[in-house]
């Protein structure tokens, strides 16, 4: 199991994913919610499938999945990740993803992604980060654009045919836009 750092922001912080049956139930409820399923396009999950998925991520050295915690309550509200090998891109750079399971529309996702991207560019020294997002997931597309990601192409998701943008953010563009963020 990897020991991920705790990275603190104002509203949220990111850190190690809990490894408890109670958390698997919480995570399952997020994944199975209509709002999250619209964004990730997956089917219903069982608690056992969630436990297996989270343990696979924990054991994979190319997957850095952080839990997003509310800074006041210290309760988990979602996750953010940087990982290799999940999607097909025309480069050897990692991809990122976010899933907020509760406390939507309060800037938590934006802050969690800023913490993660700052870590990826300033500590891990990645030159570029990719992502794919469904074209009709307007809140996520807006979030990624606000963070500085640029749309590269529009393609069809191989699993369900939905249109998705491939987006990318370079370290150079991140640092130009986020000159005030400390490394």
CSV table of N, CA and C in Angstrom, one decimal:
chain,number,residue,atom,x,y,z
A,1,UNK,N,0.8,-1.2,0.0
A,1,UNK,CA,0.0,0.0,0.0
A,1,UNK,C,0.9,1.2,0.0
A,2,UNK,N,0.5,2.2,-0.8
A,2,UNK,CA,1.2,3.5,-0.9
A,2,UNK,C,0.9,4.4,0.3
A,3,UNK,N,1.8,5.2,0.7
A,3,UNK,CA,1.5,6.2,1.7
A,3,UNK,C,1.4,7.5,1.0
A,4,UNK,N,0.2,8.0,0.7
A,4,UNK,CA,0.1,9.3,0.0
A,4,UNK,C,0.2,10.4,1.0
A,5,UNK,N,0.7,11.5,0.6
A,5,UNK,CA,0.8,12.7,1.5
A,5,UNK,C,-0.6,13.3,1.8
A,6,UNK,N,-0.7,14.0,2.9
A,6,UNK,CA,-1.9,14.8,3.1
A,6,UNK,C,-1.6,16.2,2.6
A,7,UNK,N,-2.4,16.7,1.7
A,7,UNK,CA,-2.2,18.0,1.1
A,7,UNK,C,-3.4,18.9,1.4
A,8,UNK,N,-3.1,19.9,2.2
A,8,UNK,CA,-4.2,20.7,2.8
A,8,UNK,C,-4.5,22.0,1.9
A,9,UNK,N,-5.8,22.2,1.8
A,9,UNK,CA,-6.3,23.4,1.2
A,9,UNK,C,-7.1,24.2,2.2
A,10,UNK,N,-8.0,25.1,1.8
A,10,UNK,CA,-8.9,25.8,2.7
A,10,UNK,C,-10.2,25.0,3.0
A,11,UNK,N,-10.9,24.7,2.0
A,11,UNK,CA,-12.2,24.0,2.2
A,11,UNK,C,-12.0,22.5,2.3
A,12,UNK,N,-11.0,22.0,1.6
A,12,UNK,CA,-10.8,20.5,1.5
A,12,UNK,C,-9.3,20.2,1.7
A,13,UNK,N,-9.1,18.9,1.9
A,13,UNK,CA,-7.7,18.4,1.8
A,13,UNK,C,-7.8,17.0,1.2
A,14,UNK,N,-6.7,16.6,0.6
A,14,UNK,CA,-6.6,15.3,0.0
A,14,UNK,C,-5.6,14.4,0.7
A,15,UNK,N,-5.9,13.1,0.8
A,15,UNK,CA,-5.0,12.2,1.5
A,15,UNK,C,-5.4,10.8,1.2
A,16,UNK,N,-4.9,9.9,2.0
A,16,UNK,CA,-5.1,8.4,1.9
A,16,UNK,C,-6.6,8.1,1.9
A,17,UNK,N,-7.0,7.2,1.0
A,17,UNK,CA,-8.3,6.6,1.0
A,17,UNK,C,-8.6,5.7,2.2
A,18,UNK,N,-9.7,5.9,2.9
A,18,UNK,CA,-10.0,5.0,4.0
A,18,UNK,C,-10.1,3.5,3.5
A,19,UNK,N,-9.8,2.6,4.3
A,19,UNK,CA,-9.8,1.2,4.0
A,19,UNK,C,-10.7,0.5,5.0
A,20,UNK,N,-12.0,0.8,5.0
A,20,UNK,CA,-12.9,0.2,5.9
A,20,UNK,C,-14.2,-0.1,5.2
A,21,UNK,N,-15.0,-1.1,5.7
A,21,UNK,CA,-16.2,-1.5,5.1
A,21,UNK,C,-17.2,-0.3,5.1
A,22,UNK,N,-17.2,0.5,6.1
A,22,UNK,CA,-18.1,1.7,6.2
A,22,UNK,C,-17.8,2.6,5.0
A,23,UNK,N,-16.5,2.8,4.7
A,23,UNK,CA,-16.2,3.7,3.6
A,23,UNK,C,-16.6,3.1,2.3
A,24,UNK,N,-16.4,1.8,2.1
A,24,UNK,CA,-16.8,1.1,0.9
A,24,UNK,C,-18.3,1.3,0.6
A,25,UNK,N,-19.1,1.3,1.7
A,25,UNK,CA,-20.5,1.6,1.5
A,25,UNK,C,-20.8,3.0,1.1
A,26,UNK,N,-20.1,4.0,1.7
A,26,UNK,CA,-20.2,5.4,1.3
A,26,UNK,C,-19.8,5.6,-0.2
A,27,UNK,N,-18.7,5.0,-0.5
A,27,UNK,CA,-18.2,5.1,-1.9
A,27,UNK,C,-19.1,4.5,-2.9
A,28,UNK,N,-19.7,3.3,-2.5
A,28,UNK,CA,-20.7,2.7,-3.4
A,28,UNK,C,-21.9,3.6,-3.6
A,29,UNK,N,-22.3,4.2,-2.5
A,29,UNK,CA,-23.5,5.1,-2.7
A,29,UNK,C,-23.2,6.3,-3.6
A,30,UNK,N,-22.0,6.8,-3.6
A,30,UNK,CA,-21.6,7.8,-4.5
A,30,UNK,C,-21.6,7.3,-6.0
A,31,UNK,N,-20.9,6.2,-6.2
A,31,UNK,CA,-20.8,5.6,-7.5
A,31,UNK,C,-22.2,5.3,-8.1
A,32,UNK,N,-23.1,4.9,-7.3
A,32,UNK,CA,-24.4,4.4,-7.8
A,32,UNK,C,-25.4,5.6,-7.8
A,33,UNK,N,-25.0,6.8,-7.4
A,33,UNK,CA,-25.9,7.9,-7.5
A,33,UNK,C,-26.1,8.3,-9.0
A,34,UNK,N,-27.3,8.8,-9.3
A,34,UNK,CA,-27.5,9.2,-10.7
A,34,UNK,C,-26.6,10.3,-11.1
A,35,UNK,N,-26.3,11.3,-10.3
A,35,UNK,CA,-25.4,12.4,-10.6
A,35,UNK,C,-24.0,11.9,-11.0
A,36,UNK,N,-23.4,11.0,-10.2
A,36,UNK,CA,-22.1,10.5,-10.5
A,36,UNK,C,-22.1,9.6,-11.7
A,37,UNK,N,-23.1,8.7,-11.8
A,37,UNK,CA,-23.2,7.8,-12.9
A,37,UNK,C,-23.3,8.6,-14.2
A,38,UNK,N,-23.9,9.7,-14.2
A,38,UNK,CA,-24.0,10.5,-15.4
A,38,UNK,C,-22.6,11.0,-15.9
A,39,UNK,N,-21.7,11.3,-14.9
A,39,UNK,CA,-20.4,11.7,-15.2
A,39,UNK,C,-19.4,10.7,-15.5
A,40,UNK,N,-19.6,9.5,-14.9
A,40,UNK,CA,-18.6,8.4,-15.2
A,40,UNK,C,-19.1,7.3,-16.1
A,41,UNK,N,-20.4,7.2,-16.2
A,41,UNK,CA,-21.0,6.3,-17.2
A,41,UNK,C,-20.9,4.8,-16.8
A,42,UNK,N,-20.8,4.5,-15.6
A,42,UNK,CA,-20.7,3.1,-15.2
A,42,UNK,C,-22.0,2.6,-14.6
A,43,UNK,N,-22.1,1.3,-14.4
A,43,UNK,CA,-23.2,0.6,-13.9
A,43,UNK,C,-23.2,0.5,-12.4
A,44,UNK,N,-24.2,-0.1,-11.8
A,44,UNK,CA,-24.2,-0.2,-10.3
A,44,UNK,C,-23.0,-1.1,-9.8
A,45,UNK,N,-22.5,-0.7,-8.7
A,45,UNK,CA,-21.5,-1.4,-8.0
A,45,UNK,C,-22.0,-2.0,-6.7
A,46,UNK,N,-21.4,-3.1,-6.3
A,46,UNK,CA,-21.6,-3.7,-5.0
A,46,UNK,C,-20.5,-3.2,-4.1
A,47,UNK,N,-20.7,-3.4,-2.8
A,47,UNK,CA,-19.6,-3.0,-1.8
A,47,UNK,C,-18.3,-3.8,-2.0
A,48,UNK,N,-18.5,-5.1,-2.4
A,48,UNK,CA,-17.4,-6.0,-2.7
A,48,UNK,C,-16.6,-5.5,-3.9
A,49,UNK,N,-17.3,-5.0,-5.0
A,49,UNK,CA,-16.6,-4.5,-6.1
A,49,UNK,C,-15.9,-3.2,-5.8
A,50,UNK,N,-16.5,-2.4,-5.0
A,50,UNK,CA,-15.8,-1.1,-4.6
A,50,UNK,C,-14.6,-1.5,-3.8
A,51,UNK,N,-14.6,-2.4,-2.9
A,51,UNK,CA,-13.5,-2.8,-2.1
A,51,UNK,C,-12.4,-3.3,-3.0
A,52,UNK,N,-12.7,-4.1,-3.9
A,52,UNK,CA,-11.7,-4.7,-4.9
A,52,UNK,C,-11.1,-3.6,-5.7
A,53,UNK,N,-11.9,-2.7,-6.2
A,53,UNK,CA,-11.5,-1.5,-7.0
A,53,UNK,C,-10.5,-0.7,-6.2
A,54,UNK,N,-10.9,-0.3,-5.0
A,54,UNK,CA,-10.0,0.6,-4.2
A,54,UNK,C,-8.7,-0.1,-3.9
A,55,UNK,N,-8.8,-1.3,-3.6
A,55,UNK,CA,-7.6,-2.1,-3.2
A,55,UNK,C,-6.7,-2.2,-4.4
A,56,UNK,N,-7.2,-2.4,-5.6
A,56,UNK,CA,-6.4,-2.4,-6.8
A,56,UNK,C,-5.7,-1.1,-7.0
A,57,UNK,N,-6.4,0.0,-6.8
A,57,UNK,CA,-5.8,1.3,-7.0
A,57,UNK,C,-4.7,1.5,-6.0
A,58,UNK,N,-4.9,1.1,-4.7
A,58,UNK,CA,-3.9,1.2,-3.7
A,58,UNK,C,-2.6,0.4,-4.0
A,59,UNK,N,-2.8,-0.7,-4.6
A,59,UNK,CA,-1.7,-1.6,-4.9
A,59,UNK,C,-0.9,-1.2,-6.2
A,60,UNK,N,-1.5,-0.4,-7.0
A,60,UNK,CA,-0.9,0.0,-8.3
A,60,UNK,C,0.0,1.1,-8.1
A,61,UNK,N,1.3,1.0,-8.4
A,61,UNK,CA,2.2,2.1,-8.2
A,61,UNK,C,2.0,3.2,-9.2
A,62,UNK,N,1.3,2.9,-10.3
A,62,UNK,CA,1.0,4.0,-11.3
A,62,UNK,C,-0.3,4.7,-11.1
A,63,UNK,N,-0.9,4.5,-9.9
A,63,UNK,CA,-2.2,5.1,-9.6
A,63,UNK,C,-2.2,5.8,-8.3
A,64,UNK,N,-2.3,7.1,-8.3
A,64,UNK,CA,-2.3,7.9,-7.1
A,64,UNK,C,-3.8,8.4,-6.9
A,65,UNK,N,-4.6,7.7,-6.2
A,65,UNK,CA,-6.0,8.1,-6.0
A,65,UNK,C,-6.0,8.6,-4.5
A,66,UNK,N,-6.4,9.8,-4.4
A,66,UNK,CA,-6.5,10.5,-3.1
A,66,UNK,C,-8.0,10.6,-2.8
A,67,UNK,N,-8.3,10.5,-1.5
A,67,UNK,CA,-9.6,10.8,-1.0
A,67,UNK,C,-9.7,12.3,-0.8
A,68,UNK,N,-10.8,12.9,-1.1
A,68,UNK,CA,-11.1,14.4,-0.8
A,68,UNK,C,-11.9,14.4,0.4
A,69,UNK,N,-11.4,15.2,1.4
A,69,UNK,CA,-12.0,15.4,2.7
A,69,UNK,C,-12.5,16.8,2.9
A,70,UNK,N,-13.6,17.0,3.5
A,70,UNK,CA,-14.1,18.3,4.0
A,70,UNK,C,-13.2,18.7,5.1
A,71,UNK,N,-12.6,19.9,5.0
A,71,UNK,CA,-11.7,20.4,6.0
A,71,UNK,C,-12.3,20.7,7.4
A,72,UNK,N,-13.6,20.9,7.5
A,72,UNK,CA,-14.2,21.2,8.7
A,72,UNK,C,-14.7,19.9,9.4
A,73,UNK,N,-15.4,19.1,8.7
A,73,UNK,CA,-15.9,17.8,9.3
A,73,UNK,C,-14.9,16.6,9.2
A,74,UNK,N,-13.9,16.8,8.4
A,74,UNK,CA,-13.0,15.7,8.1
A,74,UNK,C,-13.6,14.4,7.5
A,75,UNK,N,-14.8,14.6,6.9
A,75,UNK,CA,-15.5,13.5,6.3
A,75,UNK,C,-15.2,13.4,4.8
A,76,UNK,N,-15.1,12.2,4.3
A,76,UNK,CA,-14.8,12.1,2.9
A,76,UNK,C,-15.9,12.6,2.0
A,77,UNK,N,-15.6,13.3,0.9
A,77,UNK,CA,-16.6,13.8,0.0
A,77,UNK,C,-16.4,13.4,-1.4
A,78,UNK,N,-15.2,12.7,-1.7
A,78,UNK,CA,-15.0,12.3,-3.1
A,78,UNK,C,-13.6,11.8,-3.3
A,79,UNK,N,-13.1,11.8,-4.5
A,79,UNK,CA,-11.7,11.5,-4.8
A,79,UNK,C,-11.2,12.2,-6.0
A,80,UNK,N,-9.9,12.3,-6.1
A,80,UNK,CA,-9.1,12.8,-7.3
A,80,UNK,C,-8.0,11.8,-7.5
A,81,UNK,N,-7.6,11.7,-8.8
A,81,UNK,CA,-6.5,10.8,-9.0
A,81,UNK,C,-5.6,11.3,-10.2
A,82,UNK,N,-4.4,10.8,-10.1
A,82,UNK,CA,-3.4,10.8,-11.2
A,82,UNK,C,-3.0,9.4,-11.5
A,83,UNK,N,-3.1,9.0,-12.7
A,83,UNK,CA,-2.8,7.6,-13.0
A,83,UNK,C,-2.3,7.4,-14.4
A,84,UNK,N,-1.5,6.3,-14.6
A,84,UNK,CA,-1.1,5.9,-16.0
A,84,UNK,C,-1.8,4.7,-16.4
A,85,UNK,N,-1.9,4.6,-17.8
A,85,UNK,CA,-2.4,3.4,-18.4
A,85,UNK,C,-3.9,3.1,-18.3
A,86,UNK,N,-4.7,4.1,-17.9
A,86,UNK,CA,-6.1,3.9,-17.9
A,86,UNK,C,-6.8,4.2,-19.2
A,87,UNK,N,-6.4,5.2,-19.9
A,87,UNK,CA,-6.9,5.7,-21.1
A,87,UNK,C,-5.9,5.6,-22.2
A,88,UNK,N,-6.3,5.8,-23.4
A,88,UNK,CA,-5.3,5.8,-24.6
A,88,UNK,C,-5.2,7.3,-25.0
A,89,UNK,N,-4.0,7.8,-24.9
A,89,UNK,CA,-3.7,9.1,-25.3
A,89,UNK,C,-2.4,9.0,-26.2
A,90,UNK,N,-2.2,10.1,-27.0
A,90,UNK,CA,-1.0,10.0,-27.9
A,90,UNK,C,0.3,10.5,-27.2
A,91,UNK,N,0.4,10.2,-25.9
A,91,UNK,CA,1.6,10.6,-25.2
A,91,UNK,C,1.8,9.7,-24.0
A,92,UNK,N,2.9,9.8,-23.3
A,92,UNK,CA,3.2,8.9,-22.2
A,92,UNK,C,2.9,9.6,-20.9
A,93,UNK,N,2.0,10.6,-20.9
A,93,UNK,CA,1.8,11.4,-19.7
A,93,UNK,C,0.5,10.8,-18.9
A,94,UNK,N,0.4,11.1,-17.7
A,94,UNK,CA,-0.7,10.5,-16.9
A,94,UNK,C,-2.0,11.2,-17.2
A,95,UNK,N,-3.1,10.6,-16.7
A,95,UNK,CA,-4.4,11.2,-16.8
A,95,UNK,C,-4.9,11.5,-15.4
A,96,UNK,N,-5.9,12.4,-15.3
A,96,UNK,CA,-6.5,12.8,-14.0
A,96,UNK,C,-8.0,12.6,-14.1
A,97,UNK,N,-8.6,12.4,-13.0
A,97,UNK,CA,-10.0,12.3,-12.9
A,97,UNK,C,-10.5,12.8,-11.5
A,98,UNK,N,-11.7,13.1,-11.4
A,98,UNK,CA,-12.3,13.6,-10.1
A,98,UNK,C,-13.7,13.0,-10.0
A,99,UNK,N,-14.1,12.7,-8.8
A,99,UNK,CA,-15.5,12.3,-8.5
A,99,UNK,C,-15.8,12.9,-7.2
A,100,UNK,N,-16.8,13.8,-7.2
A,100,UNK,CA,-17.3,14.4,-5.9
A,100,UNK,C,-18.6,13.7,-5.6
A,101,UNK,N,-18.7,13.0,-4.5
A,101,UNK,CA,-19.9,12.3,-4.1
A,101,UNK,C,-20.9,13.0,-3.3
A,102,UNK,N,-20.4,14.1,-2.6
A,102,UNK,CA,-21.3,15.0,-1.9
A,102,UNK,C,-20.7,16.4,-1.7
A,103,UNK,N,-21.5,17.3,-1.3
A,103,UNK,CA,-21.1,18.7,-1.1
A,103,UNK,C,-20.8,19.3,-2.5
A,104,UNK,N,-21.7,19.1,-3.5
A,104,UNK,CA,-21.5,19.6,-4.8
A,104,UNK,C,-21.7,21.1,-4.9
A,105,UNK,N,-21.1,21.7,-5.9
A,105,UNK,CA,-21.3,23.1,-6.2
A,105,UNK,C,-20.8,24.1,-5.2
A,106,UNK,N,-19.8,23.7,-4.4
A,106,UNK,CA,-19.3,24.6,-3.4
A,106,UNK,C,-17.8,24.9,-3.6
A,107,UNK,N,-17.3,24.6,-4.8
A,107,UNK,CA,-15.9,24.8,-5.0
A,107,UNK,C,-15.0,23.8,-4.5
A,108,UNK,N,-15.5,22.7,-4.0
A,108,UNK,CA,-14.7,21.6,-3.4
A,108,UNK,C,-13.9,20.9,-4.5
A,109,UNK,N,-14.5,20.6,-5.6
A,109,UNK,CA,-13.9,19.9,-6.7
A,109,UNK,C,-12.7,20.8,-7.3
A,110,UNK,N,-13.0,22.0,-7.4
A,110,UNK,CA,-12.0,23.0,-8.0
A,110,UNK,C,-10.8,23.0,-7.1
A,111,UNK,N,-11.0,23.1,-5.8
A,111,UNK,CA,-9.9,23.2,-4.9
A,111,UNK,C,-9.1,21.9,-4.8
A,112,UNK,N,-9.8,20.8,-4.8
A,112,UNK,CA,-9.2,19.4,-4.7
A,112,UNK,C,-8.3,19.2,-6.0
A,113,UNK,N,-8.8,19.6,-7.1
A,113,UNK,CA,-8.1,19.5,-8.4
A,113,UNK,C,-6.8,20.4,-8.4
A,114,UNK,N,-7.0,21.6,-7.8
A,114,UNK,CA,-5.8,22.5,-7.8
A,114,UNK,C,-4.7,21.9,-6.9
A,115,UNK,N,-5.1,21.3,-5.7
A,115,UNK,CA,-4.2,20.6,-4.9
A,115,UNK,C,-3.5,19.5,-5.6
A,116,UNK,N,-4.2,18.7,-6.3
A,116,UNK,CA,-3.7,17.5,-7.0
A,116,UNK,C,-2.8,18.0,-8.1
A,117,UNK,N,-3.2,18.9,-8.9
A,117,UNK,CA,-2.4,19.4,-10.0
A,117,UNK,C,-1.1,20.0,-9.6
A,118,UNK,N,-1.2,20.8,-8.5
A,118,UNK,CA,0.0,21.4,-8.0
A,118,UNK,C,1.0,20.3,-7.6
A,119,UNK,N,0.5,19.3,-6.9
A,119,UNK,CA,1.4,18.2,-6.5
A,119,UNK,C,2.0,17.5,-7.7
A,120,UNK,N,1.1,17.2,-8.7
A,120,UNK,CA,1.6,16.5,-9.9
A,120,UNK,C,2.7,17.3,-10.7
A,121,UNK,N,2.5,18.6,-10.8
A,121,UNK,CA,3.4,19.4,-11.6
A,121,UNK,C,4.7,19.8,-10.8
A,122,UNK,N,4.5,20.1,-9.5
A,122,UNK,CA,5.6,20.7,-8.7
A,122,UNK,C,6.4,19.6,-7.9
A,123,UNK,N,5.7,18.5,-7.6
A,123,UNK,CA,6.4,17.5,-6.8
A,123,UNK,C,6.8,16.3,-7.6
A,124,UNK,N,5.9,15.9,-8.5
A,124,UNK,CA,6.1,14.7,-9.3
A,124,UNK,C,6.7,15.1,-10.7
A,125,UNK,N,6.7,16.4,-11.0
A,125,UNK,CA,7.3,16.9,-12.2
A,125,UNK,C,6.8,16.3,-13.5
A,126,UNK,N,5.5,16.1,-13.6
A,126,UNK,CA,4.9,15.6,-14.8
A,126,UNK,C,4.9,16.8,-15.8
A,127,UNK,N,5.2,16.6,-17.1
A,127,UNK,CA,5.2,17.7,-18.0
A,127,UNK,C,3.8,18.0,-18.6
A,128,UNK,N,2.9,17.1,-18.5
A,128,UNK,CA,1.5,17.2,-19.0
A,128,UNK,C,0.6,16.3,-18.4
A,129,UNK,N,-0.7,16.6,-18.3
A,129,UNK,CA,-1.7,15.7,-17.7
A,129,UNK,C,-2.9,15.7,-18.7
A,130,UNK,N,-3.4,14.6,-18.9
A,130,UNK,CA,-4.5,14.4,-19.8
A,130,UNK,C,-5.8,14.0,-19.1
A,131,UNK,N,-6.9,14.1,-19.7
A,131,UNK,CA,-8.2,13.6,-19.2
A,131,UNK,C,-9.2,13.4,-20.3
A,132,UNK,N,-10.2,12.7,-20.0
A,132,UNK,CA,-11.4,12.6,-20.9
A,132,UNK,C,-12.6,12.9,-20.1
A,133,UNK,N,-13.5,13.6,-20.7
A,133,UNK,CA,-14.8,14.0,-20.0
A,133,UNK,C,-15.9,14.0,-21.0
A,134,UNK,N,-17.1,13.5,-20.6
A,134,UNK,CA,-18.2,13.5,-21.5
A,134,UNK,C,-18.6,14.9,-21.9
A,135,UNK,N,-18.8,15.1,-23.2
A,135,UNK,CA,-19.2,16.4,-23.7
A,135,UNK,C,-20.4,17.0,-23.0
A,136,UNK,N,-21.4,16.2,-22.7
A,136,UNK,CA,-22.6,16.7,-22.0
A,136,UNK,C,-22.5,16.9,-20.5
A,137,UNK,N,-21.3,16.6,-20.0
A,137,UNK,CA,-21.1,16.8,-18.5
A,137,UNK,C,-20.5,18.2,-18.4
A,138,UNK,N,-21.4,19.2,-18.6
A,138,UNK,CA,-21.1,20.6,-18.6
A,138,UNK,C,-20.4,21.1,-17.4
A,139,UNK,N,-20.8,20.7,-16.1
A,139,UNK,CA,-20.1,21.2,-15.0
A,139,UNK,C,-18.6,20.7,-14.9
A,140,UNK,N,-18.4,19.5,-15.3
A,140,UNK,CA,-17.0,19.0,-15.3
A,140,UNK,C,-16.2,19.7,-16.4
A,141,UNK,N,-16.7,19.9,-17.6
A,141,UNK,CA,-16.0,20.5,-18.7
A,141,UNK,C,-15.6,21.9,-18.2
A,142,UNK,N,-16.6,22.6,-17.6
A,142,UNK,CA,-16.3,24.0,-17.1
A,142,UNK,C,-15.2,24.0,-16.1
A,143,UNK,N,-15.2,23.0,-15.1
A,143,UNK,CA,-14.2,22.9,-14.1
A,143,UNK,C,-12.8,22.7,-14.8
A,144,UNK,N,-12.7,21.8,-15.7
A,144,UNK,CA,-11.4,21.5,-16.3
A,144,UNK,C,-10.9,22.8,-17.1
A,145,UNK,N,-11.8,23.4,-17.8
A,145,UNK,CA,-11.4,24.7,-18.5
A,145,UNK,C,-10.9,25.7,-17.5
A,146,UNK,N,-11.6,25.9,-16.4
A,146,UNK,CA,-11.2,26.9,-15.4
A,146,UNK,C,-9.9,26.5,-14.8
A,147,UNK,N,-9.5,25.2,-14.8
A,147,UNK,CA,-8.2,24.8,-14.3
A,147,UNK,C,-7.1,25.0,-15.3
A,148,UNK,N,-7.5,25.3,-16.6
A,148,UNK,CA,-6.5,25.5,-17.6
A,148,UNK,C,-6.4,24.4,-18.7
A,149,UNK,N,-7.2,23.4,-18.5
A,149,UNK,CA,-7.2,22.3,-19.5
A,149,UNK,C,-7.7,22.8,-20.9
A,150,UNK,N,-7.1,22.3,-22.0
A,150,UNK,CA,-7.6,22.7,-23.3
A,150,UNK,C,-8.2,21.5,-24.0
A,151,UNK,N,-9.3,21.7,-24.7
A,151,UNK,CA,-9.9,20.6,-25.5
A,151,UNK,C,-8.9,20.3,-26.7
A,152,UNK,N,-8.6,19.0,-26.9
A,152,UNK,CA,-7.8,18.5,-27.9
A,152,UNK,C,-8.6,17.9,-29.1
A,153,UNK,N,-9.5,17.1,-28.7
A,153,UNK,CA,-10.3,16.4,-29.7
A,153,UNK,C,-11.6,15.9,-29.1
A,154,UNK,N,-12.6,15.6,-29.9
A,154,UNK,CA,-13.8,15.0,-29.5
A,154,UNK,C,-13.9,13.6,-30.1
A,155,UNK,N,-14.2,12.6,-29.3
A,155,UNK,CA,-14.2,11.2,-29.7
A,155,UNK,C,-15.4,10.5,-29.1
A,156,UNK,N,-15.7,9.3,-29.5
A,156,UNK,CA,-16.7,8.5,-28.9
A,156,UNK,C,-16.1,7.6,-27.9
A,157,UNK,N,-16.7,7.5,-26.7
A,157,UNK,CA,-16.3,6.5,-25.7
A,157,UNK,C,-16.5,5.1,-26.2
A,158,UNK,N,-15.5,4.3,-26.2
A,158,UNK,CA,-15.6,2.9,-26.7
A,158,UNK,C,-16.6,2.1,-26.0
A,159,UNK,N,-16.9,2.4,-24.8
A,159,UNK,CA,-17.8,1.5,-24.0
A,159,UNK,C,-19.3,1.8,-24.2
A,160,UNK,N,-19.6,3.1,-24.5
A,160,UNK,CA,-21.0,3.4,-24.5
A,160,UNK,C,-21.4,4.4,-25.7
A,161,UNK,N,-20.4,4.8,-26.5
A,161,UNK,CA,-20.7,5.6,-27.6
A,161,UNK,C,-20.9,7.1,-27.3
A,162,UNK,N,-20.9,7.5,-26.1
A,162,UNK,CA,-21.1,8.9,-25.7
A,162,UNK,C,-19.9,9.7,-26.2
A,163,UNK,N,-20.2,10.9,-26.6
A,163,UNK,CA,-19.1,11.8,-27.1
A,163,UNK,C,-18.3,12.3,-25.8
A,164,UNK,N,-17.0,12.3,-26.0
A,164,UNK,CA,-16.2,12.8,-24.9
A,164,UNK,C,-15.0,13.6,-25.4
A,165,UNK,N,-14.7,14.7,-24.7
A,165,UNK,CA,-13.5,15.5,-25.0
A,165,UNK,C,-12.3,14.8,-24.4
A,166,UNK,N,-11.2,14.9,-25.2
A,166,UNK,CA,-9.9,14.6,-24.6
A,166,UNK,C,-9.3,16.0,-24.4
A,167,UNK,N,-8.8,16.2,-23.2
A,167,UNK,CA,-8.3,17.5,-22.8
A,167,UNK,C,-6.9,17.3,-22.2
A,168,UNK,N,-6.1,18.4,-22.3
A,168,UNK,CA,-4.7,18.3,-21.7
A,168,UNK,C,-4.3,19.6,-21.1
A,169,UNK,N,-3.4,19.5,-20.1
A,169,UNK,CA,-2.9,20.7,-19.4
A,169,UNK,C,-1.4,20.5,-19.3
A,170,UNK,N,-0.6,21.4,-19.8
A,170,UNK,CA,0.9,21.3,-19.7
A,170,UNK,C,1.4,22.0,-18.4
A,171,UNK,N,2.5,21.5,-17.9
A,171,UNK,CA,3.1,22.1,-16.8
A,171,UNK,C,3.3,23.6,-17.0
A,172,UNK,N,3.8,23.9,-18.2
A,172,UNK,CA,4.1,25.4,-18.5
A,172,UNK,C,2.8,26.2,-18.4
A,173,UNK,N,1.7,25.7,-18.9
A,173,UNK,CA,0.4,26.4,-18.9
A,173,UNK,C,-0.1,26.5,-17.4
A,174,UNK,N,0.1,25.4,-16.7
A,174,UNK,CA,-0.3,25.4,-15.2
A,174,UNK,C,0.4,26.5,-14.5
A,175,UNK,N,1.7,26.5,-14.7
A,175,UNK,CA,2.6,27.5,-13.9
A,175,UNK,C,2.3,28.9,-14.3
A,176,UNK,N,2.0,29.2,-15.6
A,176,UNK,CA,1.6,30.5,-16.0
A,176,UNK,C,0.3,31.0,-15.3
A,177,UNK,N,-0.6,30.1,-15.3
A,177,UNK,CA,-2.0,30.4,-14.7
A,177,UNK,C,-2.0,30.4,-13.2
A,178,UNK,N,-1.1,29.6,-12.6
A,178,UNK,CA,-1.1,29.4,-11.2
A,178,UNK,C,0.2,29.9,-10.5
A,179,UNK,N,0.7,31.0,-10.9
A,179,UNK,CA,1.9,31.6,-10.4
A,179,UNK,C,1.9,31.8,-8.9
A,180,UNK,N,0.7,31.9,-8.3
A,180,UNK,CA,0.5,32.1,-6.9
A,180,UNK,C,0.5,30.9,-6.1
A,181,UNK,N,0.5,29.7,-6.7
A,181,UNK,CA,0.4,28.4,-6.0
A,181,UNK,C,1.8,28.0,-5.6
A,182,UNK,N,2.1,27.8,-4.4
A,182,UNK,CA,3.4,27.3,-3.9
A,182,UNK,C,3.6,25.9,-4.3
A,183,UNK,N,4.9,25.5,-4.6
A,183,UNK,CA,5.2,24.1,-4.9
A,183,UNK,C,5.5,23.4,-3.7
